[in-house]
CSV table of C-alpha atoms and ligand atoms in Angstrom, one decimal:
chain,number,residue,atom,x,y,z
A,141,UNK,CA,-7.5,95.2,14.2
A,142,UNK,CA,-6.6,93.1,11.5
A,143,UNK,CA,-10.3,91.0,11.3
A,144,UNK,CA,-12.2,94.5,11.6
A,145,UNK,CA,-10.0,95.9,8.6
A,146,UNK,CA,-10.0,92.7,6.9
A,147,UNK,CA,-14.3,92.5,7.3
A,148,UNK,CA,-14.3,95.6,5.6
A,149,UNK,CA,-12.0,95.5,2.9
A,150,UNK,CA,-13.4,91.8,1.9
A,151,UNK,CA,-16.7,93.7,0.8
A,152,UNK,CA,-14.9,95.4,-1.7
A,153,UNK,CA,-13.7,93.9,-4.8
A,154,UNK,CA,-10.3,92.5,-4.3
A,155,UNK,CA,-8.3,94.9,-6.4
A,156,UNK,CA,-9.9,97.5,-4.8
A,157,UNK,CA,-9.5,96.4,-1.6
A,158,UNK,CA,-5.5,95.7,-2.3
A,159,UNK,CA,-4.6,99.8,-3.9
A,160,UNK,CA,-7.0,100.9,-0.8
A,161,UNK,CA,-4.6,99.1,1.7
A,162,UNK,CA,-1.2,99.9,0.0
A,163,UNK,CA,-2.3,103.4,-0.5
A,164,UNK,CA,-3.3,103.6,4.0
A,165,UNK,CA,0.4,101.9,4.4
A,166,UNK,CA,1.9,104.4,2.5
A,167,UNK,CA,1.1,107.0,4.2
A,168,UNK,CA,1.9,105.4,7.7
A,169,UNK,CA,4.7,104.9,6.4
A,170,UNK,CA,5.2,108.3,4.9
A,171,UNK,CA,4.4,109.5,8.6
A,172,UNK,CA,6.7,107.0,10.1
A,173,UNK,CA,4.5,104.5,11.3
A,174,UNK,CA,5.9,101.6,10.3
A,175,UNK,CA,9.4,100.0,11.4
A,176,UNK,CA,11.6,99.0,8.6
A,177,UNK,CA,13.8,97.1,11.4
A,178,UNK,CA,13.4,93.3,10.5
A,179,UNK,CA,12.0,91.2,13.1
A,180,UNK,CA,15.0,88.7,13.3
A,181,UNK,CA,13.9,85.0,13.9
A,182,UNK,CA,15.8,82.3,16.0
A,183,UNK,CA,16.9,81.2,12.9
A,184,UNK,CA,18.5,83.5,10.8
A,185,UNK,CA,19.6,82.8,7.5
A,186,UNK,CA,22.2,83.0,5.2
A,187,UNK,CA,21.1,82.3,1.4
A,188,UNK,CA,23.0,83.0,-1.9
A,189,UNK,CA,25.6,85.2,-0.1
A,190,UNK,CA,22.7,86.8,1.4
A,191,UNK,CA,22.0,87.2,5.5
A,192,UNK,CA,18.2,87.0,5.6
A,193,UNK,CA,16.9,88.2,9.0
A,194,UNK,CA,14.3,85.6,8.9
A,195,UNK,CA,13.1,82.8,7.1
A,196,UNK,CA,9.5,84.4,5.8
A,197,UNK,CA,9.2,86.8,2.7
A,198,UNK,CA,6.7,88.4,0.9
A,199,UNK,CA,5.9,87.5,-2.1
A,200,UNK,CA,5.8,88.9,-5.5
A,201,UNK,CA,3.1,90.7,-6.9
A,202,UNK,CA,1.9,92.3,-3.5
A,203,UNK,CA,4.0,95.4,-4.0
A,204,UNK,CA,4.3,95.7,-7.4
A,205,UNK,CA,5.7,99.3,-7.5
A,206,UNK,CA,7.5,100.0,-4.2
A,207,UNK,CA,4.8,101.1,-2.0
A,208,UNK,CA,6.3,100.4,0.7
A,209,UNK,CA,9.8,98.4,0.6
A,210,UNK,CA,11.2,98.0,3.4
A,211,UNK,CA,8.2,99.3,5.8
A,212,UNK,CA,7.4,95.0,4.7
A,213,UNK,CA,9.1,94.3,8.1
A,214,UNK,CA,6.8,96.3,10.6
A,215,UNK,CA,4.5,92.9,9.7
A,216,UNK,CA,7.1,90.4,10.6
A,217,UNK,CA,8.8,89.8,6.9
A,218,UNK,CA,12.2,89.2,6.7
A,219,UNK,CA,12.2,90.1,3.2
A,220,UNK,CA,10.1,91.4,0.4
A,221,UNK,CA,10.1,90.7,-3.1
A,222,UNK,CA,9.1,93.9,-5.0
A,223,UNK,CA,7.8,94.0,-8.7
A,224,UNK,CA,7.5,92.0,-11.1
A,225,UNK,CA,8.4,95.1,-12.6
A,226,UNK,CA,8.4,95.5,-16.5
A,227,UNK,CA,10.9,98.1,-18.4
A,228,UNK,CA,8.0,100.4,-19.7
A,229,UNK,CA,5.0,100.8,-17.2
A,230,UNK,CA,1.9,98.8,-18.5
A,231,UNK,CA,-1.6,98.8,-17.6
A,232,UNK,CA,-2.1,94.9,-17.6
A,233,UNK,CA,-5.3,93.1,-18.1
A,234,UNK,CA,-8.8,94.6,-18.2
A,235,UNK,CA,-10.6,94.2,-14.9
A,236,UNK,CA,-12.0,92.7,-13.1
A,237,UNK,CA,-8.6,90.3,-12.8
A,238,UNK,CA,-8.4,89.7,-9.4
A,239,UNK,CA,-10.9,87.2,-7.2
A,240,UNK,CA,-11.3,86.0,-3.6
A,241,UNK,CA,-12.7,82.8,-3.3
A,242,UNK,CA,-13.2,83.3,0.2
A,243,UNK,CA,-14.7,79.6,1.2
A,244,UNK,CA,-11.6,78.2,-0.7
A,245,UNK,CA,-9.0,80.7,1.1
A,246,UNK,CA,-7.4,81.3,-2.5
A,247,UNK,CA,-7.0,83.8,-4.8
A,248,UNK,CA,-7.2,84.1,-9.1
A,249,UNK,CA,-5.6,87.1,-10.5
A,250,UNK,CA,-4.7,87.5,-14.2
A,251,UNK,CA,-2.9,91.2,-13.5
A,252,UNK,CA,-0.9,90.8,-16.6
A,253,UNK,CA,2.3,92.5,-14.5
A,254,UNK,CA,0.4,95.8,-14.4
A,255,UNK,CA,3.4,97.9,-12.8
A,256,UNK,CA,4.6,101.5,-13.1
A,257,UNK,CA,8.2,100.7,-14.5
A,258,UNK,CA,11.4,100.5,-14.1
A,259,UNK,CA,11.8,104.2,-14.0
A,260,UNK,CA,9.7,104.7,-11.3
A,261,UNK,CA,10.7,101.5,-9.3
A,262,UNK,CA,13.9,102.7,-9.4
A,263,UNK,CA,13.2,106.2,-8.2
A,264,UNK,CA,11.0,105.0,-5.0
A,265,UNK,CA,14.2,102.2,-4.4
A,266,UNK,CA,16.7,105.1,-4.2
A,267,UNK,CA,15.3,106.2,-1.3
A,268,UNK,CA,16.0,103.0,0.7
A,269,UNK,CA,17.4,103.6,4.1
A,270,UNK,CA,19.1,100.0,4.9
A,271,UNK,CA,18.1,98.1,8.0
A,272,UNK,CA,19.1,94.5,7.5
A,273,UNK,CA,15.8,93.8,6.0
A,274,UNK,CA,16.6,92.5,2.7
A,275,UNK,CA,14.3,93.4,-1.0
A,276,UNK,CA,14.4,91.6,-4.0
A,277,UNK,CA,13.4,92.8,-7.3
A,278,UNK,CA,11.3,90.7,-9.4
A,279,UNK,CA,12.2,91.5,-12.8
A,280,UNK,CA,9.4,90.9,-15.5
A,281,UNK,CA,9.1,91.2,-19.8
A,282,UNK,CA,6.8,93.7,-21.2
A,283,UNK,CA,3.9,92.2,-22.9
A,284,UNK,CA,5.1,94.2,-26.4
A,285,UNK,CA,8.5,92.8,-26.0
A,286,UNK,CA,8.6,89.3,-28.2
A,287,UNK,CA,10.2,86.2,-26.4
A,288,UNK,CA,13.3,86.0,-28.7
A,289,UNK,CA,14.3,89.6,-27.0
A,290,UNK,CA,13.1,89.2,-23.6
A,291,UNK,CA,17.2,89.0,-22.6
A,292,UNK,CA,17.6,92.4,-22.8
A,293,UNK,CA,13.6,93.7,-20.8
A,294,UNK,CA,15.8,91.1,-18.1
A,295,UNK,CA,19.2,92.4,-18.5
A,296,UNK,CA,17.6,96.4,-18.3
A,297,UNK,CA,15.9,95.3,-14.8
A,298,UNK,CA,19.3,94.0,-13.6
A,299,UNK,CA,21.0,96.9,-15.2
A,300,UNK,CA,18.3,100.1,-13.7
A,301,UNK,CA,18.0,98.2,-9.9
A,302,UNK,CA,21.3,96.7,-9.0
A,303,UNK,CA,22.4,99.8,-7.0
A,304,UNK,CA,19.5,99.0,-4.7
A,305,UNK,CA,17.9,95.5,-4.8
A,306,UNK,CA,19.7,93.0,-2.9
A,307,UNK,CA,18.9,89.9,-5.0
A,308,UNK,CA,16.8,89.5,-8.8
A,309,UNK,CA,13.9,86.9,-9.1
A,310,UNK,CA,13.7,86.0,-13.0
A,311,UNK,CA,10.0,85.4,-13.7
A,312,UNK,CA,9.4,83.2,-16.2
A,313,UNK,CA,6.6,81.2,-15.1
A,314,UNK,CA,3.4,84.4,-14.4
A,315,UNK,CA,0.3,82.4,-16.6
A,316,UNK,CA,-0.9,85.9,-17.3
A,317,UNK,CA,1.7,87.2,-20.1
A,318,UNK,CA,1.1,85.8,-23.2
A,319,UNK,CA,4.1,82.9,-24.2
A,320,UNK,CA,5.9,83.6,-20.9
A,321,UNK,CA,6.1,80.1,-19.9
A,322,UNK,CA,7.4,79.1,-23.1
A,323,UNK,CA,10.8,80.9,-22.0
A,324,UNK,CA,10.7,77.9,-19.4
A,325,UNK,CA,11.5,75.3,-22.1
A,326,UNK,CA,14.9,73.0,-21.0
A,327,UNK,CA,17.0,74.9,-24.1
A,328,UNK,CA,15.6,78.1,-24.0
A,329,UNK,CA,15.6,78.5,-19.9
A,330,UNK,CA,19.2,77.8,-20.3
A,331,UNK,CA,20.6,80.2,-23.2
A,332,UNK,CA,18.6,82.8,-21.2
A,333,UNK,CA,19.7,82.6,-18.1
A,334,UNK,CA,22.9,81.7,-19.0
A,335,UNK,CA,23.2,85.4,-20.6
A,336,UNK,CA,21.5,86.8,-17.5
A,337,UNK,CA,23.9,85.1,-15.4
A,338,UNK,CA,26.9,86.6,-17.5
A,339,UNK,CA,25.3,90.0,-17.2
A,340,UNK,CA,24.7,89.9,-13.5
A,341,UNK,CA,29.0,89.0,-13.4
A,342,UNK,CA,29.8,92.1,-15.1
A,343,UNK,CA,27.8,94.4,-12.7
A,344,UNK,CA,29.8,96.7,-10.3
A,345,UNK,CA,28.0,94.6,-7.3
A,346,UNK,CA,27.4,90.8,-7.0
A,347,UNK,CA,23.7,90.4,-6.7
A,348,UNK,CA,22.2,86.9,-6.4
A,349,UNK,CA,19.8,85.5,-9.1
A,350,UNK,CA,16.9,83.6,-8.3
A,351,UNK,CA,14.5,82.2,-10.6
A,352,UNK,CA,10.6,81.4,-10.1
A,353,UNK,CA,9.4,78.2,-12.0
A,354,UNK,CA,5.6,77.5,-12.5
A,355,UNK,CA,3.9,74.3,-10.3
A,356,UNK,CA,2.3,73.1,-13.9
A,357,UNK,CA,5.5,71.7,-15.5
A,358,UNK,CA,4.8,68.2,-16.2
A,359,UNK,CA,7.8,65.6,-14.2
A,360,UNK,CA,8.8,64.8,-17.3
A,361,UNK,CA,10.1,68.5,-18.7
A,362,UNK,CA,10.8,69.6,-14.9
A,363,UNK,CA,14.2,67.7,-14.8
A,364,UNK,CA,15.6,69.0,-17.9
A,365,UNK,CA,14.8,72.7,-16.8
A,366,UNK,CA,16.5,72.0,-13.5
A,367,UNK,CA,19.3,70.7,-15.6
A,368,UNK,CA,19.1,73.7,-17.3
A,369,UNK,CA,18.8,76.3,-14.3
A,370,UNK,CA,21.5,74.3,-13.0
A,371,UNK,CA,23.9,74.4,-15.6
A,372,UNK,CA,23.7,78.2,-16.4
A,373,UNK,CA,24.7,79.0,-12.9
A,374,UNK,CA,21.6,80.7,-11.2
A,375,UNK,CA,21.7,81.4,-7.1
A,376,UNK,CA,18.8,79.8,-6.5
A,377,UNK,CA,14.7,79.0,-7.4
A,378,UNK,CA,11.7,80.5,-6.2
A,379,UNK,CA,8.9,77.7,-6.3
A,380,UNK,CA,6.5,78.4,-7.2
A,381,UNK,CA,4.1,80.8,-8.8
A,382,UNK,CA,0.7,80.3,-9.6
A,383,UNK,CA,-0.8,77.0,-11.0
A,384,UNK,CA,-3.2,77.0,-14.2
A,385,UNK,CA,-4.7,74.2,-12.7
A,386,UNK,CA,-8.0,74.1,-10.8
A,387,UNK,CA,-8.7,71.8,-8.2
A,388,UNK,CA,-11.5,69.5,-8.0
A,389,UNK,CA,-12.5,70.4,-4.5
A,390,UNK,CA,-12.6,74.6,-5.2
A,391,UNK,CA,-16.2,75.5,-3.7
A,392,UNK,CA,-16.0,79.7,-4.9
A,393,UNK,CA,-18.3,80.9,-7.9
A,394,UNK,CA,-15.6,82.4,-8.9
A,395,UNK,CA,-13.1,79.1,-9.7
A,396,UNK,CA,-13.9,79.3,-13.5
A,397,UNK,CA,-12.5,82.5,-13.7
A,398,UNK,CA,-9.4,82.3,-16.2
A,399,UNK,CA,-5.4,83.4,-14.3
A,400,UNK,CA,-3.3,82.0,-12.1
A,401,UNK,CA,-4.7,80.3,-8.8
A,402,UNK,CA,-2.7,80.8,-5.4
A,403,UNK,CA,-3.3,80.1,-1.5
A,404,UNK,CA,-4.4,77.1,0.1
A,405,UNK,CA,-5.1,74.7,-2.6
A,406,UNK,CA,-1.9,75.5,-4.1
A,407,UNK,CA,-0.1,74.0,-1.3
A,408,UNK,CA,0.3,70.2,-1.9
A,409,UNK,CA,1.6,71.3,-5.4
A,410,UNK,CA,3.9,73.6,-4.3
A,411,UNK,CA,5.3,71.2,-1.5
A,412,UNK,CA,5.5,68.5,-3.9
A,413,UNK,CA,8.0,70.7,-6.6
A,414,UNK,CA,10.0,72.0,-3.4
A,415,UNK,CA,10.0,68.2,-2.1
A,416,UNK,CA,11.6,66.9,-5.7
A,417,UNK,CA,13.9,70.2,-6.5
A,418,UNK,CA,15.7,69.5,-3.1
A,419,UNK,CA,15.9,66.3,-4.2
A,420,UNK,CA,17.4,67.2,-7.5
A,421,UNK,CA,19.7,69.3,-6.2
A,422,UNK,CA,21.2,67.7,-3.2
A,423,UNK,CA,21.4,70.1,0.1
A,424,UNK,CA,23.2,73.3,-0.8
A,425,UNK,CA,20.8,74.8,-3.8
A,426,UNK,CA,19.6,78.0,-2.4
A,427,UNK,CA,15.6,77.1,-2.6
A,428,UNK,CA,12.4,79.1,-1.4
A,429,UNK,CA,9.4,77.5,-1.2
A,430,UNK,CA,5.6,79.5,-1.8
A,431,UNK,CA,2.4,78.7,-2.5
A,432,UNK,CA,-0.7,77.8,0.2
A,433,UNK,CA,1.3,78.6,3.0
A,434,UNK,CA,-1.6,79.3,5.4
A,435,UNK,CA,-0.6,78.4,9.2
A,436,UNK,CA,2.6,77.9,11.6
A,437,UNK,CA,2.0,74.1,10.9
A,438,UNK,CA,2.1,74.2,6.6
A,439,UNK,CA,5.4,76.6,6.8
A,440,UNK,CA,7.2,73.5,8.8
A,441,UNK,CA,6.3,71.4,6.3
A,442,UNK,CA,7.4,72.9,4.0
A,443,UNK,CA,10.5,73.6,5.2
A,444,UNK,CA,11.1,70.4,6.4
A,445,UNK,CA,10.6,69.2,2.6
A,446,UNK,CA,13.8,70.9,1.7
A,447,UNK,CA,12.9,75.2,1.7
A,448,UNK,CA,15.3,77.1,2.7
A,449,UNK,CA,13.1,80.4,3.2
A,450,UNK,CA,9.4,80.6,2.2
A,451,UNK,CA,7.3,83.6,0.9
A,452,UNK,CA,3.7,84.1,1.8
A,453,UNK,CA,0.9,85.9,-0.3
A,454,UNK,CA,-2.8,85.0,-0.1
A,455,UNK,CA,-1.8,84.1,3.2
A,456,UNK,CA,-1.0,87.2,4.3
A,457,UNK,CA,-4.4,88.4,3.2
A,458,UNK,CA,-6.5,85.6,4.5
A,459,UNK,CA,-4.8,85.8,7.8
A,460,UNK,CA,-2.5,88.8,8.2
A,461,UNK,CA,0.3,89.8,10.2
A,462,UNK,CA,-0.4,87.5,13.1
A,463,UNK,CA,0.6,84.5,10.5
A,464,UNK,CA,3.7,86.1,9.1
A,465,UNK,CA,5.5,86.8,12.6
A,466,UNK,CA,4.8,83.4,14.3
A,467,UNK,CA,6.7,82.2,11.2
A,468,UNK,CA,9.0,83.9,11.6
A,469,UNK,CA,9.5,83.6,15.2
A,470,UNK,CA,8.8,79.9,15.2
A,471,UNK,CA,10.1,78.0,11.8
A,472,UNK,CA,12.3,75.1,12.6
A,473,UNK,CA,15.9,75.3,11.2
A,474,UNK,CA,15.8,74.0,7.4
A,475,UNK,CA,16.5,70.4,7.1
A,476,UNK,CA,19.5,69.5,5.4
B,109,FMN,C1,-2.9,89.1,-7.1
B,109,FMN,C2,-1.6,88.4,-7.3
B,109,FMN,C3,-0.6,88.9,-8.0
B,109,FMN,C4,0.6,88.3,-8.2
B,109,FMN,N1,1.5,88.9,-9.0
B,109,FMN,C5,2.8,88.3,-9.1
B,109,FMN,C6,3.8,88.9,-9.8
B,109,FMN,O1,3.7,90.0,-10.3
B,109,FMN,N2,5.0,88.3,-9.9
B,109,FMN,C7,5.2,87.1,-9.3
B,109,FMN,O2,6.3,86.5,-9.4
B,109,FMN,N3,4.2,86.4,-8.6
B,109,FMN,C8,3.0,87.0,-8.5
B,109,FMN,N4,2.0,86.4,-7.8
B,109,FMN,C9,2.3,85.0,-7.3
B,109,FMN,C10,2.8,85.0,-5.9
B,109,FMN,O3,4.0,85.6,-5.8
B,109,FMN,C11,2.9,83.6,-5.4
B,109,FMN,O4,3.9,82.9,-6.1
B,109,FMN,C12,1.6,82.8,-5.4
B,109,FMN,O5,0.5,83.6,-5.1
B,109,FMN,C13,1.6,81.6,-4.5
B,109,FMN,O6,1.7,82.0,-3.2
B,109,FMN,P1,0.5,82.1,-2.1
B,109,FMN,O7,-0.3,80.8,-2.2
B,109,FMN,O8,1.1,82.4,-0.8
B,109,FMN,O9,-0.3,83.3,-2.6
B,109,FMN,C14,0.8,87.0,-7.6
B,109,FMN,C15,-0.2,86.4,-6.8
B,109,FMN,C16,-1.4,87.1,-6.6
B,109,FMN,C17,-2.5,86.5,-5.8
């Protein structure tokens, strides 16, 4: 089923092809089609206060709006990481802004967090019925909003979805919003999130705070960020997003193409920030590890290099659902 829907929806152009699936799953979901029960792994979870039913998420940017929340589990996720919503709704980037590169099983998108809002995220979260499958929100700035006030786009995400969301992601690190990654900097990652964190404290409900650091970040200004993340008290790191970079070994026509670069190229990077955060951190930092995570084998790996969860995109759409529940079945417990 999957490799008959997936031969037709790769002749159409990937964006396309993505609002074309969500749009089918909506309405199976709408119709009840989909189980929002969480398959629960051998080796549940319990992360940042949080009891994940297994160890495999999706990850952000796939359901930017809330399509379908927690219909995510009838494919095997244990959680789903909705958004990265902005405050106002905003078109993104002119298309085209989203390419396969089939041969290379990877992905460039430079979106720009085109989302609907929080408004409207919040609306469609509302009407969560909870099942044990757990949802973060990954809480974005608005292009228009200038860096020295992207504390309060961040604080109004918290602010609009804590009701519903089990745990924020604070991204920091998408290539596609002008200056983001500049909010990365050791000093200004840690006034930030140091005022998020205070926020999040004086919320009626205790929800978890993850943040999602870029693969680019030379050695040299990773360890003052971690310092930084670190100091200021945040639940945990997502790592990582997509990498500016571009591989020497990329075969697509489509390589050039300016964004953010994801899937199976992306893995040794990923690995290798996951492999010196743990490091960094010692054994208890809540840590998920993303990026080129492709087959049973690369999600062992990668947990054996110090993740305590993963989240999957472009493998999700290069292999589908078959992927995402032996992972989820099968991962070994996390190392330390
Ligand atoms: C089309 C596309 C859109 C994405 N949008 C977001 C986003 O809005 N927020 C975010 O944190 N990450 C976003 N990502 C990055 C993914 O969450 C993930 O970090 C990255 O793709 C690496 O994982 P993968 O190799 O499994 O795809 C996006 C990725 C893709 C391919």
């Amino acid at each position: 089923m999957f490799l008959l829907a997936k031969k037709l929806l790769f002749h159409l152009d990937a964006e396309r092809a993505h609002n074309h699936t969500l749009q089918v799953l909506s309405l199976a979901a709408k119709f009840g089609l989909l189980s929002k029960k969480p398959m629960v792994g051998s080796n549940q979870i319990e992360l940042a206060g949080l009891k994940f039913p297994n160890r495999v998420g999706l990850a952000g940017g796939m359901d930017k709006n809330g399509i379908l929340l927690d219909a995510w589990a009838q494919f095997g996720f244990g959680f789903a990481e909705i958004g990265t919503v902005t405050p106002k709704p905003q078109n993104g980037n002119p298309k085209p802004r989203m390419f396969r590169l089939i041969e290379d099983e990877a992905i460039i998108n430079r979106m720009g967090f085109n989302n609907a809002g929080l408004t409207q995220l919040a609306l469609r979260f509302k009407q969560r019925q909870h099942t044990g499958f757990i949802l973060g929100a990954n809480l974005g700035k608005n292009k228009s909003t200038e860096n020295h006030l992207a504390e309060s786009d961040y604080c109004l995400g918290m602010q609009t979805l804590f009701p519903y969301a089990d745990y924020f992601t604070i991204n920091i690190s998408s290539p596609n919003t002008p200056g983001l990654r500049e909010l990365q900097q050791a000093e200004r990652i840690k006034t930030l999130l140091t005022a998020l964190v205070s926020f999040r404290n004086d919320l009626p409900l205790r929800r978890p705070v993850f943040v999602k650091i870029d693969p680019d970040l030379p050695d040299l200004d990773l360890y003052p960020v971690l310092e930084s993340i670190g100091s200021a008290e945040a639940d945990g790191l997502i790592a990582t997003n997509t990498t500016l970079s571009r591989p020497g070994s990329l075969k697509s026509i489509y390589s050039a193409e300016p964004g953010g670069l994801s899937g199976s190229p992306l893995f040794d990077m990923a690995l290798e920030r996951v492999a010196k955060i743990r490091n960094f951190y010692g054994p208890s930092f809540p840590l998920m590890g993303v990026g080129g995570i492709d087959s049973l084998e690369r999600g062992q790996t990668m947990i054996q290099a110090g993740a305590d969860a993963i989240q999957v995109y472009s493998g999700f759409v290069f292999k589908g659902p078959t992927l995402i529940k032996q992972l989820a079945l099968s991962l070994p417990l996390p190392a330390n």
